[in-house]
Structure formats: C-alpha cells, structure tokens
Amino acid sequence: MQSMLISRRDLDFLLFDWLRIDELTKQERFAEHSRDTFEAVLDLCEQLATRYFANHNKKSDAQEPTFDGHRVNVIPEVKEALDAVAQADLIAMTMGQQHGGAQLPVTVAQAAFAWFAAANISTSGYLMLSMANANLLATFGTAEQIDTFVTPMLAGRFSGTMALSETQAGSSLADITTRAEPQPDGSYRLFGSKMWISGAEHDMTDNIINLVLAKIPGGPPGTKGISLFIVPKYLVNDDGSSGARNDVALAGLNHKMGQRGITNTVLNFGDGTFTPDGKPGAVGYLVGEPHRGITYMFTMMNEARLGVGIGAVALGYTGYLKSLQYARQRPQGRTVTSKDPDTPQIPIIEHADVKRMLLAQKAYAEGGMALLLYCAKLVDVSHSVEPEAQPDRDTATMLLDILTPVAKSWPSQWCLEANSLAIQVLGGYGYSREYDVEQHYRDNRLNPIHEGTHGIQSLDLLGRKVPYRNGANLAALGEAVAHTTATAAERGGELAGMAARLDASWQRLVAVTAGMFGSGDVEAALANSVVYLEAFGHIVVAWMWLEQVLAAHGQHGDFYDGKRQAARYFFHYELPKTAPQLDLLESLDRTTLEMREGWF
Ligand SMILES: Cc1cc2nc3c(=O)[nH]c(=O)nc-3n(C[C@H](O)[C@H](O)[C@H](O)COP(=O)(O)OP(=O)(O)OC[C@H]3O[C@@H](n4cnc5c(N)ncnc54)[C@H](O)[C@@H]3O)c2cc1C
C-alpha cells in the first residue's frame, strides 16, 4: 500500500535518477556504501516512521506535555519512538566512524528524516535538535567534550537543545543578556533566562545538553561578544554517570498553536533553584574560543534551517497525499457539462478546480523536496575532498550559502499554503479535527517563524548572501541555472520553451538586483526584501522543476507524466507571479518605508 506520508517512488526518482546520489560512493567518505545501503536506510526509516511516529501524531497534539510543578509529563509513545531510532543507530547516521557513526551522506539522512517529520513533526523535533547539537560539538568541541556529551547523545541516552532566544532578544541575538562568569577551574557559571527552548525539560533521556549563547562580562558588544556554552541539566561525573542537578530550572511551558508534542520552555539559568557545588549559577563549559559563539552556532543554525525546510516540505507532502486520497473517494456534484441529477455524482478529483488545488500542492511539495535534497547534496559535496566532485567544492559551498535562506523560507511559505489547500480539498471535513490536515497546517505554521523569521531570512538573502564577495554566490547560482536551461534548450520542444521562460526570469532577477544595489538606496532596496525572497524562491523552484522534467525526459508512464504536468503548472501558474514582484522591486517602491506609525 502506498504510504500517506511521502511517495517513496518520488524519493527514489529524486535521489537516484536525478541527483544520482549513488555516485557519492566514489567519495572516500562514502566508499563503504552503495545504493543498496541507501535504500535500506530509507526502508527502515519509512517503517519506523509509520510504526513509532505516525501512531501518536494526533495523540501528542491532543495531550501536549504538562508540568505538575515538579516534572514535565510527555506521553510515553514519544520516548518509544526516540528509543527506536536510537536502537537503529540512526542518530549518528551522518557522523564519522570515529564517533561511531554510519558516515551516510547528508542527502540520504535528509530524505530519511523526511519520513519522521511527515509522520510526527513534534517527535522528530527532539531528534533533529539532538543530531544538530551533536554535530556542532563533534565539530567544535574538545575530545573530552565529545566523549562526555556527544557519545551519549548519539546513543540516545542524552538529548540536545539549542538555547539562543530570550524574551527581549528573538531576531536580534545581539541583545541577549544571559551572562557567563568565568570560574577558577576553567568552567563558567551562567545567569539569565531563555525563551522558547524546544526539547528542554523532560525525563525521556538521562540528561539534556543545552547549547547556550551567553556573554562573558567585559567582552565586545553585540554579536561579537557572544560565546557558546554546554550547560547540561545534570553535571556529568568522571565515570559518565549523572551527578548533581545543574542550576537550570523550568520557569514554565509555552502552549503552542501546533507542534504541541515537543516541549517548549522558558528556562532560568542560575536563579538558585538548584545549587551545584553548594552555590547558585548554572555550570557551563565553553565551546571553542570566547566570543565566537555565533560563528559556531551558525553550524547548528544552518543545519537547523535545512531541517526546518525539510520539515515544512514533509508536512506539505503528507497533506497533499491525504487530500489526494480523499479527492479520489469523495463523490460530489457532476461535470459542468452534465448536470442530470439522475446520473451518479463524480469524485471531486474530476473537478478542474480540485485538480488545480492538488496540482498546486504537488508542485509545492515535490518542488520543495527537490530543493531540500539538492541542498543536502551540496552539503555532501562541500565536505568532499575529491577534486573531481561536481559541482566542485567551492561552488557547492557558494550555492549552499545563497540557497539556505530560500530552502528554509520557500517551503515554510508554500508548503504551508499546500496544507491550506489540503484543508480546502476536504471542505468542511478538512476543518474538523477528525481529519489530519488541520493539524498539519497548525504544525507547519511555526516554520516561517522559528530559525529566523521569513523577514529575517529575506534580509539574510538580499542583505548578505546576494552581495557577498561582489555577487559571487549569485553568479555561481546563475551558472548552475544556465547549465540547466542550456541542456533543456538542446532537447527542444516544450523543454526549450520552459528553458526560455526560466532564463528570461533569471536574467530579469539579475538585472533588477543590479539596479537595486546600483541605486545606492539601501533602505529602499531592503524595505522589500521579502518580495525579493519570494520572487527569488519561485525562480529557484522553477529551476528545480526544469531539472526534474529533464531527469524524466524520454521516460513514459503516469509517474513521469505527472512530473511533466506539475512542471507545466509551475511554469504557467506560479513563475509568472514573479513578474509583478520584480516590477515592484525595480521601482524601489517606498510605500512601506514612508508609512508612518500614526497612520495605522
Ligand atoms: C514554537 C517555537 C519553538 C522555538 N524553538 C526555539 C529553540 O529551540 N531555541 C531558540 O533559541 N529559539 C527558539 N524559538 C525562538 C524563535 O527562533 C524566535 O521566536 C524567532 O527567532 C523570532 O523571535 P521573536 O519571537 O522574539 O520575534 P521578534 O524578533 O520580536 O519578531 C517579531 C516580528 O518582527 C520582525 N522583525 C524583527 N526584527 C526585524 C528586523 N530587524 N527587520 C525586519 N523585521 C524584523 C520579525 O520578522 C517578526 O515578523 C522558538 C520559537 C517558537 C515559537
């Protein structure tokens, strides 16, 4: 039976026919793998997701974690799911063998993770945080820190969080006030409060390893004065056992619109609730050098941004499949040319408008999946040491740099829209809690907010990633797009037509970008950065669709015809939306800038 989470047929097409990830096994790092091992991991993750994650998706939404004043209660199925993944050695799937990892490509891990996210985004959130936390520490931690904290995290005995945000400092991390005071033994004591911390405070693992941003007194102002600390819930004894309770206290749980199954906390550090070694202050251990915390944290944040992107895609994808199944079974009305009430009703999938909603979902979900897997492959290539890797390592790094804000934001917007359309396909039933799609929408609504809001991602794209090194990132992306359009043009026919449209949109984007920067009016250019992000994202995803139809070229059957039709949909209905956006950007419109507070 076909899964209602993600289409495995599509994953295989994207991974093997299009991205040819089996070629990654030519790299020394992945030499012990083969297509068979990649497929076995995907099979396993689908099974685990179906059995241990999907089983409690609705339950963990209805019975969110509660705090009784002493402990936080999470339904038992969450721990069962996390334990199942740990027992299958999947937490360390991308880690090097020196850490006991399976050294799988990130591309495979991203596809594998999509199963968990589609099945239960909340429970998979614990997993994602632990993986990203362990990855950061494995990169920047000392051997002792890796031994003490990473090894148990990879075994599933410890779990991880990222504690950046504070009540007064969300988008603006420069303004955090948590402080870290150096101690004579080389450790630190932290004092402050963190807001919105996911995956913190539960009893499902022996320890929780918080990665906390804080300022060492006397350091430089702003982000340059931020350092990164390991602050465990329990101190760890020399033999690895749990020691005293650290001074990290739960001030309360936040109650969310969606993603309710994962704890979301206000954490107090050093308020004296606990007194390790007889005094207040949360014991913390510096990661790397002082004042370089933001740089280290970006490793985790970039990974988490791709994690948010794949989560958004996964939710869009499962909503699409569920609404597709419903539309095939729900009889309602008759065709516009046959209104005879004596004839049987037709399934709603036969109405053009329902097909429009399903096509849009397919275009968003499969287009988003292509983008996230493409970015994951860039991660693998950017780490490779083989000179013949394609694209080369430097190009892969530049492409990843410019595409990361898009990979986070585009699915957060459009796969959320897919979830809204899934509700619409189900009509009144979609709006009721008896069906899954309303929860998918609520769960997905977080994604444009966390890990850098939509607005912050747009400033990152237009203000940093596009102008970086005189536009080198943009030029690298332009070359990649041009390679695709040239190949499609050679094929002729409809492919050549799509290539011409994409090429025209790209050239216009480049010209508009040059005009915006050439104007010297930075304020006006950045005022419409979200419009830029959205136009940019749609052009990038049109490119992803052209890549897919190229990979499907010459292939016959429903699957490939479906790919071609979804690509047509994207080129006819979606790509044209960018023209008025680019007009607005070109005009350096100042409407938002000139709006005054008192005029609202
Ligand atoms: C469910 C949930 C889970 C989370 N998990 C974690 C976690 O595990 N760890 C963690 O550290 N944080 C976490 N966060 C925090 C999250 O990253 C922040 O909510 C986010 O960064 C936005 O910060 P804020 O909520 O303070 O909003 P604000 O920063 O106050 O933003 C409010 C609005 O103003 C806009 N805005 C702000 N500054 C600018 C600017 N300079 N230019 C233009 N527009 C701007 C924003 O785009 C947004 O629309 C989580 C949040 C939620 C809701």
PDB file of C-alpha atoms in Angstrom, residues 6-214:
ATOM      1  CA  ILE A   6       5.732  10.632   1.359  1.00  0.00           C
ATOM      2  CA  SER A   7       5.947   8.950  -2.028  1.00  0.00           C
ATOM      3  CA  ARG A   8       8.875   6.545  -1.993  1.00  0.00           C
ATOM      4  CA  ARG A   9       8.671   6.413  -5.786  1.00  0.00           C
ATOM      5  CA  ASP A  10       9.303  10.155  -5.849  1.00  0.00           C
ATOM      6  CA  LEU A  11      12.170   9.943  -3.356  1.00  0.00           C
ATOM      7  CA  ASP A  12      13.836   7.243  -5.459  1.00  0.00           C
ATOM      8  CA  PHE A  13      13.395   9.361  -8.582  1.00  0.00           C
ATOM      9  CA  LEU A  14      14.883  12.446  -6.935  1.00  0.00           C
ATOM     10  CA  LEU A  15      17.744  10.676  -5.191  1.00  0.00           C
ATOM     11  CA  PHE A  16      18.817   8.156  -7.789  1.00  0.00           C
ATOM     12  CA  ASP A  17      17.505   9.209 -11.217  1.00  0.00           C
ATOM     13  CA  TRP A  18      18.004  12.940 -10.789  1.00  0.00           C
ATOM     14  CA  LEU A  19      20.671  13.607  -8.139  1.00  0.00           C
ATOM     15  CA  ARG A  20      22.465  10.301  -8.810  1.00  0.00           C
ATOM     16  CA  ILE A  21      23.496  10.072  -5.213  1.00  0.00           C
ATOM     17  CA  ASP A  22      24.889   6.591  -5.712  1.00  0.00           C
ATOM     18  CA  GLU A  23      27.819   8.451  -7.346  1.00  0.00           C
ATOM     19  CA  LEU A  24      28.632   9.885  -3.922  1.00  0.00           C
ATOM     20  CA  THR A  25      30.001   6.445  -3.082  1.00  0.00           C
ATOM     21  CA  LYS A  26      33.008   7.345  -5.248  1.00  0.00           C
ATOM     22  CA  GLN A  27      33.996   9.740  -2.466  1.00  0.00           C
ATOM     23  CA  GLU A  28      36.278   8.181   0.089  1.00  0.00           C
ATOM     24  CA  ARG A  29      33.967   9.141   2.943  1.00  0.00           C
ATOM     25  CA  PHE A  30      31.054   7.175   1.498  1.00  0.00           C
ATOM     26  CA  ALA A  31      33.034   4.383  -0.173  1.00  0.00           C
ATOM     27  CA  GLU A  32      31.624   1.668   2.089  1.00  0.00           C
ATOM     28  CA  HIS A  33      28.091   2.483   0.996  1.00  0.00           C
ATOM     29  CA  SER A  34      26.108   1.536  -2.076  1.00  0.00           C
ATOM     30  CA  ARG A  35      22.672   2.190  -3.475  1.00  0.00           C
ATOM     31  CA  ASP A  36      21.563  -0.879  -1.533  1.00  0.00           C
ATOM     32  CA  THR A  37      22.602   0.570   1.829  1.00  0.00           C
ATOM     33  CA  PHE A  38      20.972   3.898   0.964  1.00  0.00           C
ATOM     34  CA  GLU A  39      17.738   2.140   0.077  1.00  0.00           C
ATOM     35  CA  ALA A  40      17.886   0.015   3.220  1.00  0.00           C
ATOM     36  CA  VAL A  41      18.092   3.182   5.358  1.00  0.00           C
ATOM     37  CA  LEU A  42      15.112   4.685   3.555  1.00  0.00           C
ATOM     38  CA  ASP A  43      13.130   1.449   4.012  1.00  0.00           C
ATOM     39  CA  LEU A  44      13.983   1.359   7.694  1.00  0.00           C
ATOM     40  CA  CYS A  45      13.044   4.996   8.281  1.00  0.00           C
ATOM     41  CA  GLU A  46       9.736   4.580   6.493  1.00  0.00           C
ATOM     42  CA  GLN A  47       8.955   1.575   8.709  1.00  0.00           C
ATOM     43  CA  LEU A  48       9.989   3.326  11.928  1.00  0.00           C
ATOM     44  CA  ALA A  49       8.109   6.489  10.976  1.00  0.00           C
ATOM     45  CA  THR A  50       4.945   4.567  10.235  1.00  0.00           C
ATOM     46  CA  ARG A  51       5.127   2.373  13.319  1.00  0.00           C
ATOM     47  CA  TYR A  52       6.553   4.658  16.016  1.00  0.00           C
ATOM     48  CA  PHE A  53       5.927   8.243  14.883  1.00  0.00           C
ATOM     49  CA  ALA A  54       2.654   8.335  12.952  1.00  0.00           C
ATOM     50  CA  ASN A  55       0.998   6.226  15.660  1.00  0.00           C
ATOM     51  CA  HIS A  56       0.884   9.093  18.180  1.00  0.00           C
ATOM     52  CA  ASN A  57       0.799  12.179  15.974  1.00  0.00           C
ATOM     53  CA  LYS A  58      -2.756  13.076  16.901  1.00  0.00           C
ATOM     54  CA  LYS A  59      -2.372  11.924  20.497  1.00  0.00           C
ATOM     55  CA  SER A  60       0.661  14.110  21.143  1.00  0.00           C
ATOM     56  CA  ASP A  61      -1.236  17.049  19.653  1.00  0.00           C
ATOM     57  CA  ALA A  62      -4.248  16.448  21.887  1.00  0.00           C
ATOM     58  CA  GLN A  63      -2.212  15.608  25.008  1.00  0.00           C
ATOM     59  CA  GLU A  64       0.600  18.125  24.981  1.00  0.00           C
ATOM     60  CA  PRO A  65       3.324  17.982  27.658  1.00  0.00           C
ATOM     61  CA  THR A  66       2.213  19.174  31.086  1.00  0.00           C
ATOM     62  CA  PHE A  67       4.152  20.483  34.071  1.00  0.00           C
ATOM     63  CA  ASP A  68       2.895  19.482  37.505  1.00  0.00           C
ATOM     64  CA  GLY A  69       5.310  21.756  39.352  1.00  0.00           C
ATOM     65  CA  HIS A  70       7.899  19.008  39.728  1.00  0.00           C
ATOM     66  CA  ARG A  71       8.213  17.208  36.447  1.00  0.00           C
ATOM     67  CA  VAL A  72       7.146  17.505  32.862  1.00  0.00           C
ATOM     68  CA  ASN A  73       4.953  14.682  31.617  1.00  0.00           C
ATOM     69  CA  VAL A  74       5.217  13.628  27.996  1.00  0.00           C
ATOM     70  CA  ILE A  75       3.117  10.773  26.597  1.00  0.00           C
ATOM     71  CA  PRO A  76       5.165   7.508  26.584  1.00  0.00           C
ATOM     72  CA  GLU A  77       4.949   6.978  22.822  1.00  0.00           C
ATOM     73  CA  VAL A  78       7.396   9.844  22.270  1.00  0.00           C
ATOM     74  CA  LYS A  79      10.152   8.081  24.195  1.00  0.00           C
ATOM     75  CA  GLU A  80       9.346   4.784  22.459  1.00  0.00           C
ATOM     76  CA  ALA A  81       9.831   6.485  19.100  1.00  0.00           C
ATOM     77  CA  LEU A  82      13.100   8.156  20.106  1.00  0.00           C
ATOM     78  CA  ASP A  83      14.406   4.896  21.560  1.00  0.00           C
ATOM     79  CA  ALA A  84      13.508   3.026  18.372  1.00  0.00           C
ATOM     80  CA  VAL A  85      15.559   5.474  16.301  1.00  0.00           C
ATOM     81  CA  ALA A  86      18.472   5.292  18.756  1.00  0.00           C
ATOM     82  CA  GLN A  87      18.410   1.482  18.765  1.00  0.00           C
ATOM     83  CA  ALA A  88      18.589   1.508  14.982  1.00  0.00           C
ATOM     84  CA  ASP A  89      21.765   3.634  15.311  1.00  0.00           C
ATOM     85  CA  LEU A  90      20.193   6.376  13.226  1.00  0.00           C
ATOM     86  CA  ILE A  91      21.012   9.388  15.403  1.00  0.00           C
ATOM     87  CA  ALA A  92      24.611   9.097  14.275  1.00  0.00           C
ATOM     88  CA  MET A  93      23.780   8.239  10.687  1.00  0.00           C
ATOM     89  CA  THR A  94      25.820  11.050   9.126  1.00  0.00           C
ATOM     90  CA  MET A  95      28.587  11.159  11.736  1.00  0.00           C
ATOM     91  CA  GLY A  96      32.109   9.942  11.050  1.00  0.00           C
ATOM     92  CA  GLN A  97      33.189   6.448  12.033  1.00  0.00           C
ATOM     93  CA  GLN A  98      35.456   7.942  14.708  1.00  0.00           C
ATOM     94  CA  HIS A  99      32.234   8.886  16.530  1.00  0.00           C
ATOM     95  CA  GLY A 100      30.633   5.521  15.885  1.00  0.00           C
ATOM     96  CA  GLY A 101      28.598   6.989  13.041  1.00  0.00           C
ATOM     97  CA  ALA A 102      27.447   5.320   9.838  1.00  0.00           C
ATOM     98  CA  GLN A 103      29.009   8.040   7.661  1.00  0.00           C
ATOM     99  CA  LEU A 104      25.964   8.264   5.425  1.00  0.00           C
ATOM    100  CA  PRO A 105      25.580  11.198   3.055  1.00  0.00           C
ATOM    101  CA  VAL A 106      23.518  14.101   4.394  1.00  0.00           C
ATOM    102  CA  THR A 107      21.340  13.693   1.297  1.00  0.00           C
ATOM    103  CA  VAL A 108      20.253  10.230   2.445  1.00  0.00           C
ATOM    104  CA  ALA A 109      19.793  11.417   6.012  1.00  0.00           C
ATOM    105  CA  GLN A 110      17.645  14.332   4.857  1.00  0.00           C
ATOM    106  CA  ALA A 111      15.368  12.014   2.886  1.00  0.00           C
ATOM    107  CA  ALA A 112      15.293   9.594   5.802  1.00  0.00           C
ATOM    108  CA  PHE A 113      14.451  12.388   8.234  1.00  0.00           C
ATOM    109  CA  ALA A 114      11.568  13.499   5.999  1.00  0.00           C
ATOM    110  CA  TRP A 115       9.742  10.275   6.895  1.00  0.00           C
ATOM    111  CA  PHE A 116       9.881  11.091  10.603  1.00  0.00           C
ATOM    112  CA  ALA A 117       8.862  14.700  10.043  1.00  0.00           C
ATOM    113  CA  ALA A 118       5.906  13.738   7.851  1.00  0.00           C
ATOM    114  CA  ALA A 119       4.775  11.193  10.426  1.00  0.00           C
ATOM    115  CA  ASN A 120       5.184  13.389  13.501  1.00  0.00           C
ATOM    116  CA  ILE A 121       6.948  16.722  13.287  1.00  0.00           C
ATOM    117  CA  SER A 122       6.964  17.211  17.068  1.00  0.00           C
ATOM    118  CA  THR A 123       8.600  13.924  17.995  1.00  0.00           C
ATOM    119  CA  SER A 124      11.074  14.285  15.146  1.00  0.00           C
ATOM    120  CA  GLY A 125      11.958  17.730  16.558  1.00  0.00           C
ATOM    121  CA  TYR A 126      13.675  16.124  19.575  1.00  0.00           C
ATOM    122  CA  LEU A 127      15.687  14.060  17.140  1.00  0.00           C
ATOM    123  CA  MET A 128      16.650  16.964  14.912  1.00  0.00           C
ATOM    124  CA  LEU A 129      17.862  19.020  17.869  1.00  0.00           C
ATOM    125  CA  SER A 130      19.992  16.202  19.248  1.00  0.00           C
ATOM    126  CA  MET A 131      21.525  15.491  15.847  1.00  0.00           C
ATOM    127  CA  ALA A 132      22.380  19.134  15.175  1.00  0.00           C
ATOM    128  CA  ASN A 133      23.695  19.622  18.728  1.00  0.00           C
ATOM    129  CA  ALA A 134      25.938  16.552  18.446  1.00  0.00           C
ATOM    130  CA  ASN A 135      27.149  17.662  15.045  1.00  0.00           C
ATOM    131  CA  LEU A 136      28.142  21.081  16.357  1.00  0.00           C
ATOM    132  CA  LEU A 137      30.011  19.650  19.324  1.00  0.00           C
ATOM    133  CA  ALA A 138      31.695  16.995  17.195  1.00  0.00           C
ATOM    134  CA  THR A 139      32.994  19.843  15.001  1.00  0.00           C
ATOM    135  CA  PHE A 140      33.992  22.426  17.610  1.00  0.00           C
ATOM    136  CA  GLY A 141      34.147  20.580  20.936  1.00  0.00           C
ATOM    137  CA  THR A 142      37.237  19.179  22.641  1.00  0.00           C
ATOM    138  CA  ALA A 143      37.885  15.435  22.707  1.00  0.00           C
ATOM    139  CA  GLU A 144      36.706  15.391  26.314  1.00  0.00           C
ATOM    140  CA  GLN A 145      33.503  17.275  25.484  1.00  0.00           C
ATOM    141  CA  ILE A 146      32.808  14.884  22.639  1.00  0.00           C
ATOM    142  CA  ASP A 147      33.395  11.911  24.884  1.00  0.00           C
ATOM    143  CA  THR A 148      31.263  13.279  27.711  1.00  0.00           C
ATOM    144  CA  PHE A 149      28.341  14.750  25.790  1.00  0.00           C
ATOM    145  CA  VAL A 150      28.297  13.696  22.135  1.00  0.00           C
ATOM    146  CA  THR A 151      28.792   9.955  22.541  1.00  0.00           C
ATOM    147  CA  PRO A 152      25.779   9.525  24.886  1.00  0.00           C
ATOM    148  CA  MET A 153      23.713  11.832  22.675  1.00  0.00           C
ATOM    149  CA  LEU A 154      24.418   9.688  19.626  1.00  0.00           C
ATOM    150  CA  ALA A 155      23.450   6.606  21.620  1.00  0.00           C
ATOM    151  CA  GLY A 156      20.140   8.257  22.555  1.00  0.00           C
ATOM    152  CA  ARG A 157      20.937   8.387  26.287  1.00  0.00           C
ATOM    153  CA  PHE A 158      21.221  12.199  26.256  1.00  0.00           C
ATOM    154  CA  SER A 159      19.281  14.665  24.142  1.00  0.00           C
ATOM    155  CA  GLY A 160      20.140  18.167  22.974  1.00  0.00           C
ATOM    156  CA  THR A 161      18.676  21.643  22.711  1.00  0.00           C
ATOM    157  CA  MET A 162      19.704  24.983  21.287  1.00  0.00           C
ATOM    158  CA  ALA A 163      19.118  27.878  23.676  1.00  0.00           C
ATOM    159  CA  LEU A 164      19.553  31.182  21.868  1.00  0.00           C
ATOM    160  CA  SER A 165      16.368  33.216  22.205  1.00  0.00           C
ATOM    161  CA  GLU A 166      15.447  35.385  25.157  1.00  0.00           C
ATOM    162  CA  THR A 167      12.249  37.284  25.846  1.00  0.00           C
ATOM    163  CA  GLN A 168      13.784  40.581  24.711  1.00  0.00           C
ATOM    164  CA  ALA A 169      16.060  39.035  22.067  1.00  0.00           C
ATOM    165  CA  GLY A 170      14.499  36.867  19.366  1.00  0.00           C
ATOM    166  CA  SER A 171      15.522  38.043  15.909  1.00  0.00           C
ATOM    167  CA  SER A 172      18.141  40.291  17.451  1.00  0.00           C
ATOM    168  CA  LEU A 173      20.539  37.924  19.194  1.00  0.00           C
ATOM    169  CA  ALA A 174      22.994  40.809  19.660  1.00  0.00           C
ATOM    170  CA  ASP A 175      20.752  41.867  22.546  1.00  0.00           C
ATOM    171  CA  ILE A 176      20.894  38.718  24.656  1.00  0.00           C
ATOM    172  CA  THR A 177      21.706  39.383  28.307  1.00  0.00           C
ATOM    173  CA  THR A 178      22.485  35.914  29.682  1.00  0.00           C
ATOM    174  CA  ARG A 179      25.943  36.235  31.181  1.00  0.00           C
ATOM    175  CA  ALA A 180      28.657  33.671  31.805  1.00  0.00           C
ATOM    176  CA  GLU A 181      31.069  34.305  34.641  1.00  0.00           C
ATOM    177  CA  PRO A 182      34.456  32.560  34.489  1.00  0.00           C
ATOM    178  CA  GLN A 183      35.321  30.277  37.425  1.00  0.00           C
ATOM    179  CA  PRO A 184      38.789  29.449  38.768  1.00  0.00           C
ATOM    180  CA  ASP A 185      38.542  25.844  37.491  1.00  0.00           C
ATOM    181  CA  GLY A 186      38.030  26.993  33.888  1.00  0.00           C
ATOM    182  CA  SER A 187      34.302  26.408  33.854  1.00  0.00           C
ATOM    183  CA  TYR A 188      31.660  29.179  33.841  1.00  0.00           C
ATOM    184  CA  ARG A 189      28.519  29.981  35.771  1.00  0.00           C
ATOM    185  CA  LEU A 190      25.584  31.202  33.710  1.00  0.00           C
ATOM    186  CA  PHE A 191      22.852  33.586  34.829  1.00  0.00           C
ATOM    187  CA  GLY A 192      19.859  34.595  32.725  1.00  0.00           C
ATOM    188  CA  SER A 193      16.658  33.393  31.163  1.00  0.00           C
ATOM    189  CA  LYS A 194      15.977  31.761  27.808  1.00  0.00           C
ATOM    190  CA  MET A 195      12.647  31.795  25.986  1.00  0.00           C
ATOM    191  CA  TRP A 196      11.072  29.309  23.555  1.00  0.00           C
ATOM    192  CA  ILE A 197      13.581  26.498  24.114  1.00  0.00           C
ATOM    193  CA  SER A 198      12.335  23.373  22.358  1.00  0.00           C
ATOM    194  CA  GLY A 199      13.036  19.869  23.608  1.00  0.00           C
ATOM    195  CA  ALA A 200      14.148  21.038  27.041  1.00  0.00           C
ATOM    196  CA  GLU A 201      12.984  19.683  30.397  1.00  0.00           C
ATOM    197  CA  HIS A 202      11.658  16.141  30.192  1.00  0.00           C
ATOM    198  CA  ASP A 203      12.610  12.773  31.641  1.00  0.00           C
ATOM    199  CA  MET A 204      12.905  10.849  28.397  1.00  0.00           C
ATOM    200  CA  THR A 205      16.696  10.871  28.413  1.00  0.00           C
ATOM    201  CA  ASP A 206      19.220  10.626  31.262  1.00  0.00           C
ATOM    202  CA  ASN A 207      20.459  14.143  30.596  1.00  0.00           C
ATOM    203  CA  ILE A 208      19.684  17.155  28.421  1.00  0.00           C
ATOM    204  CA  ILE A 209      22.577  19.005  26.861  1.00  0.00           C
ATOM    205  CA  ASN A 210      21.685  22.644  26.332  1.00  0.00           C
ATOM    206  CA  LEU A 211      23.855  24.642  23.952  1.00  0.00           C
ATOM    207  CA  VAL A 212      23.508  28.148  25.332  1.00  0.00           C
ATOM    208  CA  LEU A 213      24.536  31.534  23.955  1.00  0.00           C
ATOM    209  CA  ALA A 214      25.750  33.945  26.644  1.00  0.00           C
TER     210      ALA A 214
END
